[in-house]
Short mmCIF file of C-alpha atoms in Angstrom, two decimals:
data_model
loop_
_atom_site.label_atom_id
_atom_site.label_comp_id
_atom_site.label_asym_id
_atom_site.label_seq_id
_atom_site.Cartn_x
_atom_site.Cartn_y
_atom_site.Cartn_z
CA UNK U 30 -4.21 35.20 2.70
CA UNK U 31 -6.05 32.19 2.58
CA UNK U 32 -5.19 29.68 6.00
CA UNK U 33 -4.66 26.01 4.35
CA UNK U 34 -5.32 22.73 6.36
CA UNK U 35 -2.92 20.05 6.46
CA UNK U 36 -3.21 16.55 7.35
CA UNK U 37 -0.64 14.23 7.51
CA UNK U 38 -2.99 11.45 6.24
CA UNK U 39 -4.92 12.55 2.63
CA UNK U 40 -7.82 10.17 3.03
CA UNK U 41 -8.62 12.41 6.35
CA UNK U 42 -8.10 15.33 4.24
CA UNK U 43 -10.55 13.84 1.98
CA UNK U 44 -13.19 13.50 4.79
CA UNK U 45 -12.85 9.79 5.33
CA UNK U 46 -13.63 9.00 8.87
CA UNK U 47 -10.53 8.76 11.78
CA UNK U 48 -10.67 4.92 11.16
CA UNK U 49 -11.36 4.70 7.59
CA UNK U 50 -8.85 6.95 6.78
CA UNK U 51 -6.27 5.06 9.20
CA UNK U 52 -7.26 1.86 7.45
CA UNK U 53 -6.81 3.34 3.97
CA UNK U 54 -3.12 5.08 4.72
CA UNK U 55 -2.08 1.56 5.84
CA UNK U 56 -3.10 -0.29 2.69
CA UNK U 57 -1.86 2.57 0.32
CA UNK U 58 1.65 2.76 2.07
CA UNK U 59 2.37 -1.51 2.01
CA UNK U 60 0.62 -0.94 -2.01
CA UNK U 61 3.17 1.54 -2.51
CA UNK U 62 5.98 -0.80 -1.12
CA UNK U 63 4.79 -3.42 -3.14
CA UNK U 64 5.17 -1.30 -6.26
CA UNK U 65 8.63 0.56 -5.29
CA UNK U 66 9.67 -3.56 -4.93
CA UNK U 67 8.30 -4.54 -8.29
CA UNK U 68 9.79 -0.94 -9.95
CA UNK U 69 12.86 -1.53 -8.43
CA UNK U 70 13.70 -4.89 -9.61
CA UNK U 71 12.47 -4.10 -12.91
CA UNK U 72 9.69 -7.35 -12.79
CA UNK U 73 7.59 -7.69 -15.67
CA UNK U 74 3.95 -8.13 -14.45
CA UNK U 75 4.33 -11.55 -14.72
CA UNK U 76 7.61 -12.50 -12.35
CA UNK U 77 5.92 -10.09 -9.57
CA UNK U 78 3.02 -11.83 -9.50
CA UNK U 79 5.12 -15.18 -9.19
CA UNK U 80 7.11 -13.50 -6.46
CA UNK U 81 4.11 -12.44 -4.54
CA UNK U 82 2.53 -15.52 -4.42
CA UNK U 83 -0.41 -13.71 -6.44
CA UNK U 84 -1.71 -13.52 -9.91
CA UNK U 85 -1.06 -11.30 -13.12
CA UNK U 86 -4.09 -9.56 -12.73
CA UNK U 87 -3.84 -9.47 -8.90
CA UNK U 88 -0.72 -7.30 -9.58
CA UNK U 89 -1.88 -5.16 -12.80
CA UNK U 90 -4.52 -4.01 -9.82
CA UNK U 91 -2.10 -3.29 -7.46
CA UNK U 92 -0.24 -1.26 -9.57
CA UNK U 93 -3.26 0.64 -10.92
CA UNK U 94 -3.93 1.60 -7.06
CA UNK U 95 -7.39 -0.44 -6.54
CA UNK U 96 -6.85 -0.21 -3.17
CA UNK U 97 -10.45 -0.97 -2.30
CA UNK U 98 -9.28 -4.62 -3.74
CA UNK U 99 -6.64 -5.16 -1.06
CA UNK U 100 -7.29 -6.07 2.35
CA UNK U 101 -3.73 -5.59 4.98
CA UNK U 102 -3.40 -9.04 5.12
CA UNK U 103 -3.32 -9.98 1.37
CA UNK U 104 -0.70 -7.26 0.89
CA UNK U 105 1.54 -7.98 4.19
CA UNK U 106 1.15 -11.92 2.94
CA UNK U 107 2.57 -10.53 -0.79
CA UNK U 108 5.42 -8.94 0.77
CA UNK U 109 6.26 -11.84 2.74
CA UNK U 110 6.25 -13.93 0.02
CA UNK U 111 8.50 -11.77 -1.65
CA UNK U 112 11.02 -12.17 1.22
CA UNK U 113 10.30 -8.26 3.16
CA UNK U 114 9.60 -7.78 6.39
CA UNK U 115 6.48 -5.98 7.76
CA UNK U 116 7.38 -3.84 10.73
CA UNK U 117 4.57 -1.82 12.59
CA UNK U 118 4.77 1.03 15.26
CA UNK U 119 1.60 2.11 17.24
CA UNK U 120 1.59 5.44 18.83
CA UNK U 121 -0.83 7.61 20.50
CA UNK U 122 -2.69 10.17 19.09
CA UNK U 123 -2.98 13.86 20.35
CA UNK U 124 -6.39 13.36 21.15
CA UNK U 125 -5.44 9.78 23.87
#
């Protein structure tokens, strides 16, 4: 029987580096936000990208996952501008 290794971030699991891979998780879990928001509300391309504060293409990106396009700050700014609240937690690791 084969042992499998688990990760509870993917990007580690796909041999990012600690950081890289912290950095990425962040950005892919406000993207997905961003998309559940826009899914949710049934927005045409369009009205989400007037909600966001962003433009058509900005949010045809988003929604293709180009994360490598978003920085945390452009996509905690879009969900401000559409009226959410960011909340972050910070905990140590096993390893602190």
């Amino acid at each position: 029987m084969k042992k499998t290794v688990t990760s509870k971030n993917v990007f580690a699991a796909l041999g990012f580096g600690p950081q890289e891979a912290a950095n990425l998780q962040v950005r892919a879990r406000l993207m997905a936000e961003i998309e559940k928001y826009i899914r949710v509300r049934r927005l045409t391309q369009k009205e989400a990208a007037k909600r966001l504060g962003v433009t058509q293409p900005r949010v045809s990106n988003l929604l293709q996952g180009k994360i490598d396009l978003f920085s945390t700050d452009a996509l905690i700014t879009m969900l401000a501008n559409a009226g959410l609240k960011v909340d972050v937690r910070v905990k140590a690791s096993a390893a602190a």
